[in-house]
Coordinates of C-alpha atoms in Angstrom, one line a residue:
M116 CA 298.1 130.7 157.0
F117 CA 295.0 132.8 157.1
S118 CA 293.4 133.7 160.4
G119 CA 289.8 132.8 160.9
K120 CA 288.7 136.4 160.1
Q121 CA 290.8 136.5 157.0
A122 CA 289.4 133.2 155.8
I123 CA 285.9 134.5 156.3
F124 CA 286.8 137.7 154.4
H125 CA 288.2 135.8 151.5
M126 CA 285.2 133.5 151.4
R127 CA 282.9 136.4 151.3
E128 CA 284.9 138.1 148.5
A129 CA 284.9 134.8 146.5
M130 CA 281.1 134.5 146.9
K131 CA 280.6 138.1 145.7
K132 CA 282.6 137.3 142.6
I133 CA 280.6 134.1 142.0
V134 CA 277.3 136.0 142.4
A135 CA 278.5 138.8 140.2
L136 CA 279.6 136.3 137.5
A137 CA 276.2 134.5 137.8
V138 CA 274.3 137.8 137.4
T139 CA 276.5 138.7 134.4
V140 CA 275.8 135.4 132.8
V141 CA 272.1 135.7 133.4
L142 CA 272.0 139.2 132.0
L143 CA 274.0 138.2 128.9
W144 CA 271.7 135.3 128.3
F145 CA 268.7 137.6 128.8
L146 CA 270.0 140.0 126.2
I147 CA 271.1 137.4 123.5
A148 CA 268.5 134.7 124.0
P149 CA 265.9 134.7 121.2
A150 CA 262.6 136.4 122.0
P151 CA 259.3 134.4 121.7
I152 CA 257.9 137.0 119.3
D153 CA 258.9 138.8 116.1
P154 CA 257.5 142.3 116.9
V155 CA 256.9 145.4 114.8
A156 CA 256.9 148.9 116.1
W157 CA 253.6 150.7 116.4
E158 CA 252.6 154.1 117.6
P159 CA 249.3 153.8 119.5
P160 CA 246.9 156.8 119.3
A161 CA 246.8 158.8 122.5
D162 CA 244.7 157.3 125.2
K163 CA 241.9 159.7 126.1
G164 CA 240.8 157.4 129.0
F165 CA 237.3 157.0 130.3
V166 CA 235.9 160.4 129.6
G167 CA 232.8 161.8 127.9
K168 CA 230.4 159.0 127.0
F169 CA 232.9 156.5 128.5
A170 CA 232.9 158.3 131.9
E171 CA 233.0 155.9 134.8
N172 CA 230.1 155.2 137.1
T173 CA 229.1 152.4 139.5
A174 CA 226.2 150.8 137.4
L175 CA 227.7 147.3 137.4
T176 CA 228.3 147.2 141.2
E177 CA 224.7 146.0 141.5
A178 CA 225.1 143.0 139.2
E179 CA 223.8 139.6 140.4
I180 CA 226.5 137.0 140.7
F181 CA 226.3 133.3 140.0
P182 CA 229.5 131.7 141.3
V183 CA 231.0 128.7 139.4
L184 CA 231.1 125.9 141.9
D185 CA 234.2 124.2 140.5
G186 CA 236.3 126.1 138.0
A187 CA 236.6 129.5 136.5
G188 CA 236.6 131.6 133.3
P189 CA 233.2 131.5 131.7
E190 CA 234.5 133.7 128.9
D191 CA 231.2 133.9 127.0
V192 CA 227.7 133.4 128.1
A193 CA 224.6 132.0 126.2
V194 CA 221.0 131.6 127.3
D195 CA 218.8 128.8 125.9
R196 CA 215.1 128.8 125.2
Y197 CA 214.3 127.8 128.8
G198 CA 216.3 130.6 130.3
R199 CA 219.2 128.4 131.4
I200 CA 222.6 130.0 131.3
Y201 CA 225.7 128.5 129.8
G202 CA 229.4 129.4 130.2
G203 CA 232.6 127.7 128.9
L204 CA 235.4 127.1 131.5
H205 CA 239.2 126.8 131.4
D206 CA 239.1 123.1 131.8
G207 CA 237.0 122.5 128.7
R208 CA 233.7 122.1 130.4
I209 CA 230.6 124.0 129.5
V210 CA 228.5 124.5 132.6
R211 CA 224.8 125.2 132.7
F212 CA 223.0 127.3 135.4
S213 CA 219.2 127.3 136.0
Y214 CA 217.6 130.7 135.5
D215 CA 217.9 131.5 139.2
G216 CA 221.4 130.1 139.4
V217 CA 220.5 127.6 142.1
V218 CA 221.1 124.5 140.0
Q219 CA 224.4 124.1 138.3
E220 CA 225.6 121.2 136.1
T221 CA 228.1 120.2 133.4
F222 CA 226.3 120.3 130.1
A223 CA 229.3 119.1 128.0
T224 CA 233.0 118.6 128.2
I225 CA 235.4 119.4 125.3
E226 CA 238.4 117.2 126.0
G227 CA 241.6 119.3 125.5
G228 CA 239.5 122.3 124.5
R229 CA 238.9 125.8 125.7
P230 CA 235.4 127.0 124.8
L231 CA 235.1 130.7 124.2
G232 CA 232.3 132.1 122.0
L233 CA 228.9 130.5 122.5
H234 CA 225.7 131.0 120.5
F235 CA 222.5 129.0 120.0
D236 CA 221.4 128.3 116.4
A237 CA 217.8 128.0 115.2
E238 CA 217.8 124.2 116.0
N239 CA 218.8 124.8 119.6
N240 CA 222.4 123.6 119.0
L241 CA 225.0 125.4 121.0
I242 CA 227.6 126.6 118.5
V243 CA 231.0 127.0 120.1
A244 CA 234.2 128.7 119.1
D245 CA 236.8 126.7 120.8
A246 CA 240.4 128.1 121.0
W247 CA 241.9 124.6 120.4
K248 CA 239.2 122.6 118.5
G249 CA 237.8 125.2 116.0
L250 CA 234.1 125.7 115.4
L251 CA 231.9 123.1 117.1
S252 CA 228.2 122.3 117.4
I253 CA 226.7 120.7 120.6
D254 CA 223.2 119.3 120.5
E255 CA 220.7 119.4 123.4
E256 CA 222.0 116.1 124.7
G257 CA 225.6 117.4 124.8
S258 CA 226.9 115.5 121.8
I259 CA 229.7 117.4 120.0
T260 CA 230.2 117.7 116.3
V261 CA 233.2 119.4 114.7
L262 CA 232.1 121.9 112.0
T263 CA 235.4 123.4 110.7
T264 CA 239.0 123.6 111.8
E265 CA 240.8 125.3 108.9
H266 CA 240.6 127.3 105.8
G267 CA 242.8 127.0 102.7
G268 CA 245.2 124.7 104.6
R269 CA 245.6 127.3 107.4
P270 CA 244.3 125.8 110.7
F271 CA 242.5 127.9 113.2
A272 CA 244.9 128.4 116.1
F273 CA 242.5 130.5 118.2
A274 CA 238.8 130.3 117.2
D275 CA 237.3 133.0 119.4
D276 CA 233.8 134.4 119.0
L277 CA 230.8 134.1 116.7
D278 CA 227.3 135.2 115.7
I279 CA 224.7 133.5 113.6
A280 CA 222.7 135.0 110.8
S281 CA 219.0 134.3 110.1
D282 CA 220.0 132.2 107.1
G283 CA 222.1 129.9 109.4
K284 CA 225.5 131.2 108.4
I285 CA 228.0 131.4 111.3
Y286 CA 230.3 134.3 111.3
F287 CA 233.3 133.7 113.6
S288 CA 236.8 134.9 114.3
D289 CA 240.2 133.3 114.4
A290 CA 242.0 135.6 116.8
S291 CA 245.5 134.4 115.7
D292 CA 246.8 131.8 113.3
T293 CA 250.2 132.1 115.1
Y294 CA 249.6 132.2 118.9
N295 CA 247.2 130.0 120.9
Q296 CA 244.9 131.2 123.6
P297 CA 247.4 130.9 126.6
D298 CA 249.8 133.2 124.7
Y299 CA 247.3 135.9 123.7
M300 CA 249.4 138.6 125.2
L301 CA 252.3 137.7 122.9
D302 CA 250.1 138.3 119.9
L303 CA 249.0 141.7 121.3
V304 CA 252.6 142.7 122.1
E305 CA 254.0 141.5 118.7
A306 CA 251.5 143.8 117.0
R307 CA 251.3 141.8 113.7
P308 CA 248.0 141.0 112.0
H309 CA 247.5 137.3 112.5
G310 CA 243.7 137.3 112.8
R311 CA 240.8 136.5 110.4
L312 CA 237.1 137.0 110.0
M313 CA 235.5 133.8 108.8
V314 CA 232.0 132.5 107.8
Y315 CA 230.8 128.9 107.9
D316 CA 227.7 127.8 105.9
P317 CA 226.0 124.7 107.5
S318 CA 224.0 124.1 104.3
T319 CA 227.2 123.5 102.3
G320 CA 229.8 122.7 104.9
E321 CA 232.0 125.3 103.4
T322 CA 234.2 127.8 105.2
D323 CA 235.2 131.1 103.6
M324 CA 237.5 134.0 104.7
L325 CA 236.0 137.5 104.6
L326 CA 238.9 139.4 106.1
D327 CA 242.6 138.6 106.7
D328 CA 245.4 140.5 108.5
L329 CA 243.3 141.6 111.5
Y330 CA 245.0 142.6 114.7
F331 CA 243.8 139.9 117.1
A332 CA 240.3 139.3 115.7
N333 CA 237.9 138.9 118.6
G334 CA 234.2 139.7 119.2
I335 CA 231.7 139.2 116.4
A336 CA 228.2 140.7 116.0
L337 CA 225.7 141.2 113.1
S338 CA 223.7 144.3 112.6
M339 CA 219.9 144.5 112.9
D340 CA 219.3 144.1 109.2
E341 CA 222.4 141.8 108.8
D342 CA 223.8 144.2 106.2
F343 CA 227.2 144.2 108.1
V344 CA 229.1 142.2 110.6
L345 CA 231.5 143.7 113.2
V346 CA 234.8 142.2 114.3
N347 CA 236.8 143.5 117.2
E348 CA 240.5 144.1 116.7
T349 CA 241.7 143.9 120.2
G350 CA 245.3 144.7 119.3
R351 CA 244.3 148.0 117.7
Y352 CA 241.7 149.2 120.2
R353 CA 239.1 149.3 117.4
I354 CA 236.1 147.6 115.8
T355 CA 236.1 146.9 112.1
R356 CA 232.9 146.6 110.0
Y357 CA 232.6 144.2 107.1
W358 CA 229.7 145.0 104.7
L359 CA 227.6 142.0 103.7
K360 CA 224.9 143.8 101.6
G361 CA 224.4 146.9 99.5
E362 CA 226.8 149.0 97.5
K363 CA 229.6 148.4 100.0
A364 CA 229.3 144.6 100.1
G365 CA 232.6 142.9 100.3
T366 CA 234.4 146.0 101.7
S367 CA 235.4 147.0 105.2
D368 CA 235.9 150.1 107.2
I369 CA 236.5 151.2 110.8
F370 CA 233.3 151.3 112.9
I371 CA 234.9 152.9 116.0
D372 CA 238.6 153.3 117.0
N373 CA 240.8 154.6 119.8
L374 CA 238.8 152.9 122.5
P375 CA 239.9 153.4 126.1
G376 CA 240.2 149.7 126.7
F377 CA 240.8 146.4 124.9
P378 CA 237.7 145.4 123.0
D379 CA 236.8 141.8 123.6
G380 CA 233.3 140.3 123.1
I381 CA 230.6 142.2 121.3
S382 CA 227.0 141.2 120.7
A383 CA 223.9 142.7 119.2
N384 CA 220.4 142.9 120.6
R385 CA 219.1 143.0 117.0
Q386 CA 217.2 146.2 117.9
G387 CA 219.9 148.6 117.0
T388 CA 222.3 148.3 120.0
F389 CA 225.7 146.6 120.2
W390 CA 227.0 145.6 123.6
L391 CA 230.8 145.8 123.9
A392 CA 232.9 144.3 126.7
L393 CA 236.1 146.0 127.7
P394 CA 237.9 143.5 130.0
S395 CA 240.7 146.0 130.8
P396 CA 241.6 149.6 130.3
R397 CA 244.5 150.2 128.0
N398 CA 247.8 149.6 129.9
P399 CA 250.1 152.6 129.6
K400 CA 253.1 150.4 130.0
L401 CA 252.1 148.4 126.9
D402 CA 251.4 151.6 124.9
D403 CA 254.8 153.1 125.9
M404 CA 256.5 149.9 124.8
H405 CA 254.8 149.5 121.4
P406 CA 257.1 151.9 119.5
S407 CA 260.2 149.9 120.5
T408 CA 260.8 146.4 119.1
F409 CA 263.8 146.0 121.4
A410 CA 261.8 146.7 124.5
K411 CA 259.0 144.3 123.4
K412 CA 261.5 141.5 122.8
L413 CA 263.1 142.0 126.2
V414 CA 259.7 142.2 128.1
T415 CA 258.4 139.0 126.6
K416 CA 261.4 137.1 127.9
L417 CA 260.3 138.0 131.4
P418 CA 258.0 135.7 133.4
T419 CA 254.4 136.4 132.6
W420 CA 253.6 138.0 135.9
M421 CA 256.3 140.6 135.2
Q422 CA 254.8 141.6 131.9
P423 CA 252.1 144.3 131.3
G424 CA 248.7 142.7 131.9
A425 CA 245.1 143.4 132.5
I426 CA 244.0 146.1 134.9
K427 CA 241.2 145.1 137.2
R428 CA 237.9 146.8 136.2
G429 CA 234.4 146.0 135.0
A430 CA 233.4 147.9 131.9
V431 CA 230.6 147.5 129.3
V432 CA 229.8 149.9 126.5
A433 CA 226.6 150.4 124.4
L434 CA 226.9 151.5 120.8
N435 CA 224.4 152.3 118.1
E436 CA 224.6 151.1 114.5
E437 CA 226.4 154.2 113.5
G438 CA 229.3 153.4 115.8
Q439 CA 228.4 156.1 118.4
V440 CA 228.7 155.4 122.1
I441 CA 225.3 155.7 123.7
G442 CA 226.3 154.6 127.2
S443 CA 229.0 153.0 129.3
Y444 CA 228.6 151.1 132.6
H445 CA 231.3 150.4 135.1
D446 CA 232.6 148.7 138.3
P447 CA 235.7 151.0 138.6
A448 CA 237.6 148.9 141.0
G449 CA 236.4 145.6 139.8
D450 CA 235.0 144.8 143.3
R451 CA 231.8 143.1 142.0
V452 CA 232.6 142.2 138.4
Y453 CA 235.9 142.4 136.5
M454 CA 237.7 141.3 133.3
I455 CA 234.3 141.2 131.5
T456 CA 235.0 139.5 128.1
S457 CA 231.4 139.1 126.9
V458 CA 228.1 140.8 127.3
E459 CA 224.8 139.4 125.9
Q460 CA 221.3 140.9 126.2
V461 CA 218.4 138.5 126.5
D462 CA 215.0 140.2 126.9
D463 CA 215.5 142.8 129.7
M464 CA 218.7 141.2 131.1
I465 CA 222.4 141.7 130.4
Y466 CA 224.6 138.6 131.0
L467 CA 228.3 139.0 131.6
G468 CA 231.1 136.5 131.1
S469 CA 234.8 136.7 132.1
L470 CA 237.9 135.1 130.9
E471 CA 239.3 134.7 134.5
A472 CA 236.6 135.4 137.1
P473 CA 234.9 132.4 138.8
F474 CA 231.3 133.6 138.1
V475 CA 228.6 134.6 135.6
A476 CA 226.9 137.9 136.2
R477 CA 223.7 139.6 135.1
I478 CA 221.9 142.8 135.6
K479 CA 218.6 144.3 134.3
V480 CA 218.9 146.8 131.4
D481 CA 216.9 149.4 133.3
E482 CA 219.2 149.2 136.3
L483 CA 222.1 150.1 134.0
M484 CA 220.2 153.1 132.7
R485 CA 219.5 154.7 136.1

């Protein structure tokens, strides 16, 4: 018979073996279980960081904040003819603030939706790129009309951003036809071109595809003369230009590349300046992982909180129509504003939206230029 001490010793040894076996089984499962992505290897260009025209400052730390009373994530911001401010939230609601932010109400609710890009058309309808529902139109009373949900039998899995031309045509992005909005990081890690640049013509009800095989098609903005439209390729740290008029019409080229962060929303003030939101600097862990498909498969099996993610910072960049950086504005630690996913100029104000933050922000243009 075992003594009491011997019994305890054997029990401990048995427990160690059980734990070791359990760990081995978990590791084997982790190695052989299928990954949620089918990645390709990619060698990102060297990250130069926030230097030169991108150099950090504290311009955004003076931004005015309008907290969302109930909810979060006003990913894009639009302002109506009365100066009221709109933002779409995670729960499908589009909230409306008075100009001074004192009054806040629900303008419309998209059941089962996730409103992202927002823009008013000439008839004062709020056009919405909804990640789940496609391209929508909401009239001034909050009534919702579906405009388009697919092209060529290929549904939009992730309608993202839009801009509207003077002739009423709506240019918009389908970020990915493979991954939905909650899984956007899987698309970025996989590094395959699942995105599209689309155009919808309200006069005919037709939807056309202008560009395919984009790496996470995101922000959309038309030039001052509407001779080209920009589409951000978040997964490649670049902005692509598609020519609408002139000798280059129907072709595309790179407007700017090797950005120091993930390009998200972009807008035009129609006076020669594009405003670009960089919700996060490039993550060196993600860049280091991109050349290895094996590493990417393993990492995406981990819980989301263990995967490379956004780095807290507020950053906005101004570009001219030649693709040159003419200014950048920051909250380096993200203490005031962070994860900025949209930036819109209305008169002398810049409005900021965020995919995750519980607020809308704004700041005067001249305050940025100090």
